[in-house]
Structure formats: structure tokens, C-alpha cells
mmCIF file with all atom_site columns, C-alpha atoms in Angstrom:
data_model
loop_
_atom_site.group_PDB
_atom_site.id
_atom_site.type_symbol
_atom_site.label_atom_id
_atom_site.label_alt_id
_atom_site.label_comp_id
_atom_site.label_asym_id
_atom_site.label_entity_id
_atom_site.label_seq_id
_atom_site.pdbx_PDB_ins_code
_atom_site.Cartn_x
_atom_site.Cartn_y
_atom_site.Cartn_z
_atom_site.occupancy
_atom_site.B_iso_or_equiv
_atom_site.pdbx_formal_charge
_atom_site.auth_seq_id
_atom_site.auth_comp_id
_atom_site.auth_asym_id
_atom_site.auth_atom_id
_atom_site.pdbx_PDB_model_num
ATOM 1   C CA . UNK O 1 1   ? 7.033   11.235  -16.252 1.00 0.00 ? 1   UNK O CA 1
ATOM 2   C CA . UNK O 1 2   ? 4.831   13.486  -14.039 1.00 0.00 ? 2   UNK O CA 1
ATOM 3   C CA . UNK O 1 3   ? 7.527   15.653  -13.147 1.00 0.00 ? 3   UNK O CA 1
ATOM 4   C CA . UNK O 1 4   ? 8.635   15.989  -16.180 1.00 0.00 ? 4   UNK O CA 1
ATOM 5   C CA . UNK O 1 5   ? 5.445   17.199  -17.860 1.00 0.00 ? 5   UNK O CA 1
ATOM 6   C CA . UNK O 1 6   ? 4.782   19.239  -14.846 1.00 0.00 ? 6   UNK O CA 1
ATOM 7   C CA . UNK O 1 7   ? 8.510   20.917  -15.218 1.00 0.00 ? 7   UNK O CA 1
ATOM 8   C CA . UNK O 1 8   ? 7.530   21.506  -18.829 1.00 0.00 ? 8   UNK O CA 1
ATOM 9   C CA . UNK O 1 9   ? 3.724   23.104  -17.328 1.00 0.00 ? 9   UNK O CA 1
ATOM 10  C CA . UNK O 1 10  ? 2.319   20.121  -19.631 1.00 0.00 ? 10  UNK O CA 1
ATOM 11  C CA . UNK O 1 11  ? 0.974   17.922  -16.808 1.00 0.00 ? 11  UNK O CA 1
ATOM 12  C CA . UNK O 1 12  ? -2.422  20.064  -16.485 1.00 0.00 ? 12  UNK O CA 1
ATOM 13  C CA . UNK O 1 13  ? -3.612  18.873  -19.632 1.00 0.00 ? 13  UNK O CA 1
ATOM 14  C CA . UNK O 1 14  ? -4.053  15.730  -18.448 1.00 0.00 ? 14  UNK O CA 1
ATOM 15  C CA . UNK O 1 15  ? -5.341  17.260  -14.933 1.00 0.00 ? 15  UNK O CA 1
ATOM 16  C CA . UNK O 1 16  ? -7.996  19.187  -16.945 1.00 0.00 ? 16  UNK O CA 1
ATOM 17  C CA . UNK O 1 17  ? -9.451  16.361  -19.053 1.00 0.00 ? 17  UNK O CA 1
ATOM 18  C CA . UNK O 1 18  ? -9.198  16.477  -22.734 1.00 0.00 ? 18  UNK O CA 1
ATOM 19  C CA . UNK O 1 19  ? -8.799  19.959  -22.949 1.00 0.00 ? 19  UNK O CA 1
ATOM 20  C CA . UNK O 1 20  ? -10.405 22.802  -20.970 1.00 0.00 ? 20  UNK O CA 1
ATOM 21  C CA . UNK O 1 21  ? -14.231 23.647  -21.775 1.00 0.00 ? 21  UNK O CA 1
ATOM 22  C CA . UNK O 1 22  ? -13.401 26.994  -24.615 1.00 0.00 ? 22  UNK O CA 1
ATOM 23  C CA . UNK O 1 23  ? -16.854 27.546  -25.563 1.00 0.00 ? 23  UNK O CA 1
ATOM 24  C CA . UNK O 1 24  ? -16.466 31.190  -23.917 1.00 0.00 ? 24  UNK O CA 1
ATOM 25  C CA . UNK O 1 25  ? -12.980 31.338  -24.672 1.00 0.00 ? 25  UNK O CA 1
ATOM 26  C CA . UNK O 1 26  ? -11.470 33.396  -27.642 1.00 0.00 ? 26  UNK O CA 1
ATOM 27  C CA . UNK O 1 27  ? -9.715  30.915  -29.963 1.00 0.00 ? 27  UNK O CA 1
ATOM 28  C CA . UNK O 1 28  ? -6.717  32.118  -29.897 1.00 0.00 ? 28  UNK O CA 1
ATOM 29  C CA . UNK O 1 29  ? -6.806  30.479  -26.021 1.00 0.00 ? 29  UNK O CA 1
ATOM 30  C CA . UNK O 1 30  ? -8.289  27.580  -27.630 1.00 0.00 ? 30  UNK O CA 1
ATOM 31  C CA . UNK O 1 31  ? -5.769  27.319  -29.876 1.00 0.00 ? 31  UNK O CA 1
ATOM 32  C CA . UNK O 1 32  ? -3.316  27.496  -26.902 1.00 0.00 ? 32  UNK O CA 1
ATOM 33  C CA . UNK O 1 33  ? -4.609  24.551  -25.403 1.00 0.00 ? 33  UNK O CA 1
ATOM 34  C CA . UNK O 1 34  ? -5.174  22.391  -28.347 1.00 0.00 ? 34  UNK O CA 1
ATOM 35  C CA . UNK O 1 35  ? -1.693  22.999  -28.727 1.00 0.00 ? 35  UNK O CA 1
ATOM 36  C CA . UNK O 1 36  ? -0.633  22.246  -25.012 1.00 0.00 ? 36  UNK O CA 1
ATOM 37  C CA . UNK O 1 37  ? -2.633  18.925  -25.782 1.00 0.00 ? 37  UNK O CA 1
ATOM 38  C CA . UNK O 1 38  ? -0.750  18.090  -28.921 1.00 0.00 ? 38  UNK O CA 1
ATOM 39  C CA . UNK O 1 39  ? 3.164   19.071  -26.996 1.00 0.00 ? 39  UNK O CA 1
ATOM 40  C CA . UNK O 1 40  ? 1.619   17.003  -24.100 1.00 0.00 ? 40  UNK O CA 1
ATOM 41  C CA . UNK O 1 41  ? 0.736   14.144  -26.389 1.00 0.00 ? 41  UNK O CA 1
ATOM 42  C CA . UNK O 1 42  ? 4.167   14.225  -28.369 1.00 0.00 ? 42  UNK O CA 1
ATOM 43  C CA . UNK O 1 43  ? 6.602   14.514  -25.174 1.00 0.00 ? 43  UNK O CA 1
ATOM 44  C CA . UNK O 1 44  ? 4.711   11.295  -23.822 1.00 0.00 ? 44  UNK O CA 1
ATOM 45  C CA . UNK O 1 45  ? 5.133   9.404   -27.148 1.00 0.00 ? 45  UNK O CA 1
ATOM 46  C CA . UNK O 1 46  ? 8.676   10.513  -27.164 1.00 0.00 ? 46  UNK O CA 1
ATOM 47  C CA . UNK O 1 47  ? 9.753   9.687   -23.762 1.00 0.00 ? 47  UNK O CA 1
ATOM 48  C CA . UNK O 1 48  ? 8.301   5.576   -24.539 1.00 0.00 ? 48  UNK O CA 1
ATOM 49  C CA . UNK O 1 49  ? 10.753  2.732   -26.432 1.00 0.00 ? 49  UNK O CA 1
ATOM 50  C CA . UNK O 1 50  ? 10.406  2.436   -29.718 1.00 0.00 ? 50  UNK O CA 1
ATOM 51  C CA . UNK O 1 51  ? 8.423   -1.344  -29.494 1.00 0.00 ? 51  UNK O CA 1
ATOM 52  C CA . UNK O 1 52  ? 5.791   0.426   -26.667 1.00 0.00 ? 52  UNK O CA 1
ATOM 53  C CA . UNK O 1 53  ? 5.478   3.393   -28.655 1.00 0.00 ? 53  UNK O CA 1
ATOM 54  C CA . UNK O 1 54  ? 4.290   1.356   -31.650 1.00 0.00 ? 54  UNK O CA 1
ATOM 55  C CA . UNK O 1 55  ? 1.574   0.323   -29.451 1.00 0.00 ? 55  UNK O CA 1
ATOM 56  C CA . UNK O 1 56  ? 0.437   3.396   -27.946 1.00 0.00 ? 56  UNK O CA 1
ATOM 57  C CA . UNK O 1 57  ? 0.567   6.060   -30.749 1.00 0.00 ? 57  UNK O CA 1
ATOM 58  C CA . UNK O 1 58  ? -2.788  5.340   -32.352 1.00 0.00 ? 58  UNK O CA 1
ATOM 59  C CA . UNK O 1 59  ? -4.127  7.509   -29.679 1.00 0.00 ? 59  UNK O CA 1
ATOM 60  C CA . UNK O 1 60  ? -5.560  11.109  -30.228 1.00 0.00 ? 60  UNK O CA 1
ATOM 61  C CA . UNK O 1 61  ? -5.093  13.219  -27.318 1.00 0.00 ? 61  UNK O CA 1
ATOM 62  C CA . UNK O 1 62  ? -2.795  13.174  -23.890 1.00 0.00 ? 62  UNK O CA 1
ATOM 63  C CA . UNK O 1 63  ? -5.191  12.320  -21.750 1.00 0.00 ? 63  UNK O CA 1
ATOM 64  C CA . UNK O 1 64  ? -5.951  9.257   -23.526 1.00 0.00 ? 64  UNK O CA 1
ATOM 65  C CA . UNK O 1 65  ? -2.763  8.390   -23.604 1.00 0.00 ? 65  UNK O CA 1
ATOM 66  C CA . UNK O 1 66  ? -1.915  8.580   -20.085 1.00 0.00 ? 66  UNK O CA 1
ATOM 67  C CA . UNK O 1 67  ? -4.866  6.258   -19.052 1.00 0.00 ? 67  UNK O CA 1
ATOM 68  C CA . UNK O 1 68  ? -4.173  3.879   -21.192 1.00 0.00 ? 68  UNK O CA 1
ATOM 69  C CA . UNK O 1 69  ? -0.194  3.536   -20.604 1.00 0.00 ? 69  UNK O CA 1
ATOM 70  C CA . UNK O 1 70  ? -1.714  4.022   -16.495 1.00 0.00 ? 70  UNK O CA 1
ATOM 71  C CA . UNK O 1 71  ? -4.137  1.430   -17.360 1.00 0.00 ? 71  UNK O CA 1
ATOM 72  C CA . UNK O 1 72  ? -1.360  -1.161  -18.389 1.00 0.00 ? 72  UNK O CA 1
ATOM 73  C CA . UNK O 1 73  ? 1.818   0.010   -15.995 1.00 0.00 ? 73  UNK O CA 1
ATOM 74  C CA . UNK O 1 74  ? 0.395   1.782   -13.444 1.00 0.00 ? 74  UNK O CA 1
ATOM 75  C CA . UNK O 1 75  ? 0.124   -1.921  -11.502 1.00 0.00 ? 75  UNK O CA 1
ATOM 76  C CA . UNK O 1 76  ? 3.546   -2.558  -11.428 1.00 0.00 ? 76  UNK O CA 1
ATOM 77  C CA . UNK O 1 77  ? 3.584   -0.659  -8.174  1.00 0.00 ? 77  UNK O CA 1
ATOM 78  C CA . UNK O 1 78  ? 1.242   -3.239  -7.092  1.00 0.00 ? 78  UNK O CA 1
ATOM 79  C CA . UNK O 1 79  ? 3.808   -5.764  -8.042  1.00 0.00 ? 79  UNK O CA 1
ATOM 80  C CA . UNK O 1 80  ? 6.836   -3.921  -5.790  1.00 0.00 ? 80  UNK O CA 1
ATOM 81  C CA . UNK O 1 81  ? 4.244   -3.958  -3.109  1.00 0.00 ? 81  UNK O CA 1
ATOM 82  C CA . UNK O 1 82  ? 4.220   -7.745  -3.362  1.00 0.00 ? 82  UNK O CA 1
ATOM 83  C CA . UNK O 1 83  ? 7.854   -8.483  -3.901  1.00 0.00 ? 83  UNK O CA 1
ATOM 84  C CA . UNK O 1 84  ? 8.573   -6.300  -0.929  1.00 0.00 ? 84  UNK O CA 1
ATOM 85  C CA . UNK O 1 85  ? 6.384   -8.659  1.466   1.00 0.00 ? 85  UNK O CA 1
ATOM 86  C CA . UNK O 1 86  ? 7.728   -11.531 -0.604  1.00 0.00 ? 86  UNK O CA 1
ATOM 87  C CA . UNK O 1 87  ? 11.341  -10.374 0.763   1.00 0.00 ? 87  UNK O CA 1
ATOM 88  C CA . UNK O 1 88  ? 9.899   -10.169 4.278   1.00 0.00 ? 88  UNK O CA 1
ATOM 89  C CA . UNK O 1 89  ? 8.218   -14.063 3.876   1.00 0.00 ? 89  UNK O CA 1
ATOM 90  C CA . UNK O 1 90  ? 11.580  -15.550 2.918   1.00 0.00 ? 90  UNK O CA 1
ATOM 91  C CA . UNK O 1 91  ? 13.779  -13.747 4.456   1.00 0.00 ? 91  UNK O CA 1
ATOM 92  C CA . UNK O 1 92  ? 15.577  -16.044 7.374   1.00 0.00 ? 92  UNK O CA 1
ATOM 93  C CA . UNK O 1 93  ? 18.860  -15.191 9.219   1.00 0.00 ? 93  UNK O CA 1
ATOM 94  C CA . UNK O 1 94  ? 21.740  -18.114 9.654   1.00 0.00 ? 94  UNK O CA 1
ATOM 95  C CA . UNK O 1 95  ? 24.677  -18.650 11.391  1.00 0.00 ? 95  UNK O CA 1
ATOM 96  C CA . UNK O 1 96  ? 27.110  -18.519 8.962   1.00 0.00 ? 96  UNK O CA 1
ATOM 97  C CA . UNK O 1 97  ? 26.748  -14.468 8.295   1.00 0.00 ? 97  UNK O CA 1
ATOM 98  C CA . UNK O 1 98  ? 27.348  -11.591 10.845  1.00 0.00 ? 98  UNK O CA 1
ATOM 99  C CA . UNK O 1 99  ? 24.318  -11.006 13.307  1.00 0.00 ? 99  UNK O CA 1
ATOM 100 C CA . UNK O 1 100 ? 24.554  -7.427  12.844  1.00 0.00 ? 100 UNK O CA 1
ATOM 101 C CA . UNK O 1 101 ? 24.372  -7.223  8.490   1.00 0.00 ? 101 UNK O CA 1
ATOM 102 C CA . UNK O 1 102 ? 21.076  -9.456  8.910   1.00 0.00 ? 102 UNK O CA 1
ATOM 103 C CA . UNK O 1 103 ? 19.447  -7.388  11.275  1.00 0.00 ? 103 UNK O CA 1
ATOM 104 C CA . UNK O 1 104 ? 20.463  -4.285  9.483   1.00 0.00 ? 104 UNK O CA 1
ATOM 105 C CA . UNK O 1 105 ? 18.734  -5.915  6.082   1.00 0.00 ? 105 UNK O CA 1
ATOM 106 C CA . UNK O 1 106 ? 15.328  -7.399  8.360   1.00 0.00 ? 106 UNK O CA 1
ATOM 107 C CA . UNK O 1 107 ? 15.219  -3.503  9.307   1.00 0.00 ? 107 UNK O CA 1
ATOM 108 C CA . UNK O 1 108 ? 16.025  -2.123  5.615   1.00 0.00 ? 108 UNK O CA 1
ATOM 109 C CA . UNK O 1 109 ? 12.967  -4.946  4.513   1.00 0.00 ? 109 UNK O CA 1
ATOM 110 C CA . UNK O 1 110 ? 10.497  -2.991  6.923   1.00 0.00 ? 110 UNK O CA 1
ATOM 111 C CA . UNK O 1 111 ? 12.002  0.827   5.777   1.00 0.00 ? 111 UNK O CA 1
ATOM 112 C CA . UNK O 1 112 ? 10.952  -0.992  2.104   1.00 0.00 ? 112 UNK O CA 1
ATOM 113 C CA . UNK O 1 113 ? 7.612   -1.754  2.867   1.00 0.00 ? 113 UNK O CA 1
ATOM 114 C CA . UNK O 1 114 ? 7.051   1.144   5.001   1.00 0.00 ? 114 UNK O CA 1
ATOM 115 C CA . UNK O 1 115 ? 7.729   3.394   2.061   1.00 0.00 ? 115 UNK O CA 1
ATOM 116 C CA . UNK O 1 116 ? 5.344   1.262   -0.021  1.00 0.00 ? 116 UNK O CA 1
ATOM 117 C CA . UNK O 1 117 ? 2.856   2.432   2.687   1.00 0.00 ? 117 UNK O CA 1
ATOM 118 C CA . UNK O 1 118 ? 2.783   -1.652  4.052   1.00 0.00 ? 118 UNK O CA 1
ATOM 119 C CA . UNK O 1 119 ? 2.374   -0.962  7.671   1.00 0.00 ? 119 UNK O CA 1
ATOM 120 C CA . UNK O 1 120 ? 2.587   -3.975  9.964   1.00 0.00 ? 120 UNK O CA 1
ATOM 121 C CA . UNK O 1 121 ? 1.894   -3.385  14.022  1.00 0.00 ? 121 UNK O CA 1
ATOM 122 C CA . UNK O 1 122 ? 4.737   -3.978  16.170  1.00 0.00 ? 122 UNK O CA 1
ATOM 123 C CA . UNK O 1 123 ? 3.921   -6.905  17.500  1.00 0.00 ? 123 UNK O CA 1
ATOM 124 C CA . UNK O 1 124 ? 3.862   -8.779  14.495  1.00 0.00 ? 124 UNK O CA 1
ATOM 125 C CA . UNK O 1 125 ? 7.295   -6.830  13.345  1.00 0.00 ? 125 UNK O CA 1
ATOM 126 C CA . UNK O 1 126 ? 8.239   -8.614  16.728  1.00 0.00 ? 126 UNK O CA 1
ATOM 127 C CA . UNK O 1 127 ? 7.078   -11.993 16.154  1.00 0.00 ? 127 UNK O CA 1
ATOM 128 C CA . UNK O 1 128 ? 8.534   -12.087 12.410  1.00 0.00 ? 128 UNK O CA 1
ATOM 129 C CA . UNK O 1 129 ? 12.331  -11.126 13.725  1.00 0.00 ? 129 UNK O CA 1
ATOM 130 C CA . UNK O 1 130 ? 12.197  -13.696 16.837  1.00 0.00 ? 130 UNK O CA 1
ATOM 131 C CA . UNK O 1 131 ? 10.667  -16.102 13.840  1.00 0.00 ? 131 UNK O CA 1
ATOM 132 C CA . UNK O 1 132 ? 13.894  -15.076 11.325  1.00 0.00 ? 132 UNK O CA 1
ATOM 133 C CA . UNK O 1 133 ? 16.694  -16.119 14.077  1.00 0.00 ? 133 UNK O CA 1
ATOM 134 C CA . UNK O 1 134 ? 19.417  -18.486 12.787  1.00 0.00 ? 134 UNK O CA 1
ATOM 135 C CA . UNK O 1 135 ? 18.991  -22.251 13.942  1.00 0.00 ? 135 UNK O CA 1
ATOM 136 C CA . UNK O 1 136 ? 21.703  -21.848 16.567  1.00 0.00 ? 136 UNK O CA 1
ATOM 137 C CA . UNK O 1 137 ? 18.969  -19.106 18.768  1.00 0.00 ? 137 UNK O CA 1
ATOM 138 C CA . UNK O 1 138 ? 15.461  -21.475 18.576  1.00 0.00 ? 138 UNK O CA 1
ATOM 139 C CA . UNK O 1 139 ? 16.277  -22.036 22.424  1.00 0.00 ? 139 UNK O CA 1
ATOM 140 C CA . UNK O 1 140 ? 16.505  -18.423 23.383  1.00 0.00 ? 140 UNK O CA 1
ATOM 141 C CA . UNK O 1 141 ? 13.636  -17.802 20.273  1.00 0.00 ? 141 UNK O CA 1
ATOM 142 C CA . UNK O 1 142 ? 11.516  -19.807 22.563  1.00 0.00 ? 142 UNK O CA 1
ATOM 143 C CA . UNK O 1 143 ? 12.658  -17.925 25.853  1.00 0.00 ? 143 UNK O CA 1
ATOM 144 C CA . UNK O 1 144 ? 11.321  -14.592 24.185  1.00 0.00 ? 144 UNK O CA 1
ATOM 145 C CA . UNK O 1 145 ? 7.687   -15.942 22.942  1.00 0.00 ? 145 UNK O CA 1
ATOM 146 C CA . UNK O 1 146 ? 7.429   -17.298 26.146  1.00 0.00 ? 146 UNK O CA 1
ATOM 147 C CA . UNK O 1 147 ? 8.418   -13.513 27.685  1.00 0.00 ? 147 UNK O CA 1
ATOM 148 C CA . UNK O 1 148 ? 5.105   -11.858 29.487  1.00 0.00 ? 148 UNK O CA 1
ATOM 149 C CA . UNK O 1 149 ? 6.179   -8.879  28.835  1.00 0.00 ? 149 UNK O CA 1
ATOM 150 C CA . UNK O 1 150 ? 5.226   -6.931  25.565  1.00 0.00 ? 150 UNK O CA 1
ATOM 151 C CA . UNK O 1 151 ? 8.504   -6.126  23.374  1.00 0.00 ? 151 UNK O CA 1
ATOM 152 C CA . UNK O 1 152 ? 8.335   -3.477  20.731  1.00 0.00 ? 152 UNK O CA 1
ATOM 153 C CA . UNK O 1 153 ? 11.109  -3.784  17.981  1.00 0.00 ? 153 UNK O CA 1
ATOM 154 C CA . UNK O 1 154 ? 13.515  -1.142  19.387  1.00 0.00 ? 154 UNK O CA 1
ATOM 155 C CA . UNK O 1 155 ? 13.207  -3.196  22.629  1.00 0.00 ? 155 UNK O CA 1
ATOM 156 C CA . UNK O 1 156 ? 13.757  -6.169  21.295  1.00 0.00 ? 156 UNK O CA 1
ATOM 157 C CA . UNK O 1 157 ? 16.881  -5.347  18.798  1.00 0.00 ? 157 UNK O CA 1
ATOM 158 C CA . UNK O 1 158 ? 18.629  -4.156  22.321  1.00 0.00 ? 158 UNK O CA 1
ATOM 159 C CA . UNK O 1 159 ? 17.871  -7.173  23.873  1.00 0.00 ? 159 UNK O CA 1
ATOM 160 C CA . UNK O 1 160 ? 19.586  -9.335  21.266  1.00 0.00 ? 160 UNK O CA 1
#
């Protein structure tokens, strides 16, 4: 929705506040932006679903608009943020499925949260994959805990 109101040079109405301060402007510029508030207001309304829109169109002025529908949706980042560490919790490898396809998705899980700006240190990015093994490793799972030596994850995907 941002990029679209900025493609359409809408999105500084809601970057300026309600509209910008025209007391010394001449009113045909105040006019302008009134207007820019109203095409601002009326491409958000259009872009929502008819039952959300029912909700939302009582408001006055773009600005308004956009905190409110931030207000209520703007958390459902929040909510990918959780799902994505959710994946990493549960996710567990097993012996049935190729070694290499479960490795590749434990390293597309931390590309996910990475992007999500969830940032775990090595270590524990260590500790989780020796934790995920299938059944069939827990003796050589044990070998690498029990390893002085501090792996990092490159290290340790070559060593499996």
C-alpha cells in the first residue's frame, strides 16, 4: 500500500500529518492539498474489501485512516515474527527423509527469520541443528556437544 500511494505521489500526505500548515499559503495550494488528502483518503478506502471498508470509512482524512488500519494490522508482522520462531521450535529432522532437503529447510528457517530481522548468535544456530538430528545421529549428536572446539554453522554443515 505504501508503494502504491508513493507511485501515485499520495504517500506524503500521510508523511506530512493531516495536511501541510497553509496559513501562508495561497489557497489555491491549499486547495491542492486538501485535495491530495481527499485522492489519498479514497485510493486507501478503495484498495480495502468490501466487509473492512465498512468499518473504516467513517473516517475523515488519510492520515486517520492509515493509523487506524496500522493500529489494527500493522501487528500481523509481529505475528510472522512468531510463526517464524515457531517453525524453528518444532522443526526436527528424521530418518525417513533425505539429509540434504532437511538441512536445506533448517537453513531456509534461519534465511526466514533473518529477514524478519530475528538474529540468533552462532552458537545457538549450532546447538539448535545438532539438537534437530534424526534419532538414528543422538550418538554422534553427543560426540559434537562434547567437541572442545567451537563450531560455527558453515563448519558444522561440512562436518555432517
Amino acid at each position: 500500500m505504501k508503494f502504491w500511494l508513493t507511485e501515485l505521489s499520495l504517500f506524503s500526505v500521510i508523511l506530512n500529518g493531516k495536511s501541510e500548515n497553509c496559513s501562508d499559503c495561497a489557497l489555491v495550494e491549499a486547495s491542492s492539498s486538501s485535495d491530495k488528502d481527499i485522492l489519498c483518503h479514497g485510493r486507501i478506502l478503495s484498495a480495502l474489501s468490501d466487509n473492512i471498508y465498512k468499518i473504516f470509512c467513517h473516517t475523515k482524512i488519510a492520515l486517520e485512516l492509515w493509523d487506524v488500519l496500522e493500529l489494527k494490522y500493522g501487528s500481523a508482522e509481529k505475528s510472522l515474527r512468531k510463526y517464524s520462531c515457531e517453525r524453528m521450535i518444532y522443526f526436527q529432522m528424521e530418518d525417513g527423509k533425505p539429509f540434504s532437503d532437511q538441512v536445506h529447510e533448517f537453513e531456509n528457517i534461519i534465511y526466514d527469520m533473518k529477514m524478519k530481522e530475528i538474529t540468533l548468535p552462532d552458537i545457538m544456530l549450532v546447538s539448535l541443528l545438532i539438537s534437530k538430528l534424526p534419532p538414528s545421529w543422538s550418538e554422534f549428536a553427543k560426540s559434537l556437544k562434547h567437541k572442545p572446539d567451537h563450531f560455527t554453522l558453515p563448519d558444522l554443515l561440512v562436518t555432517l
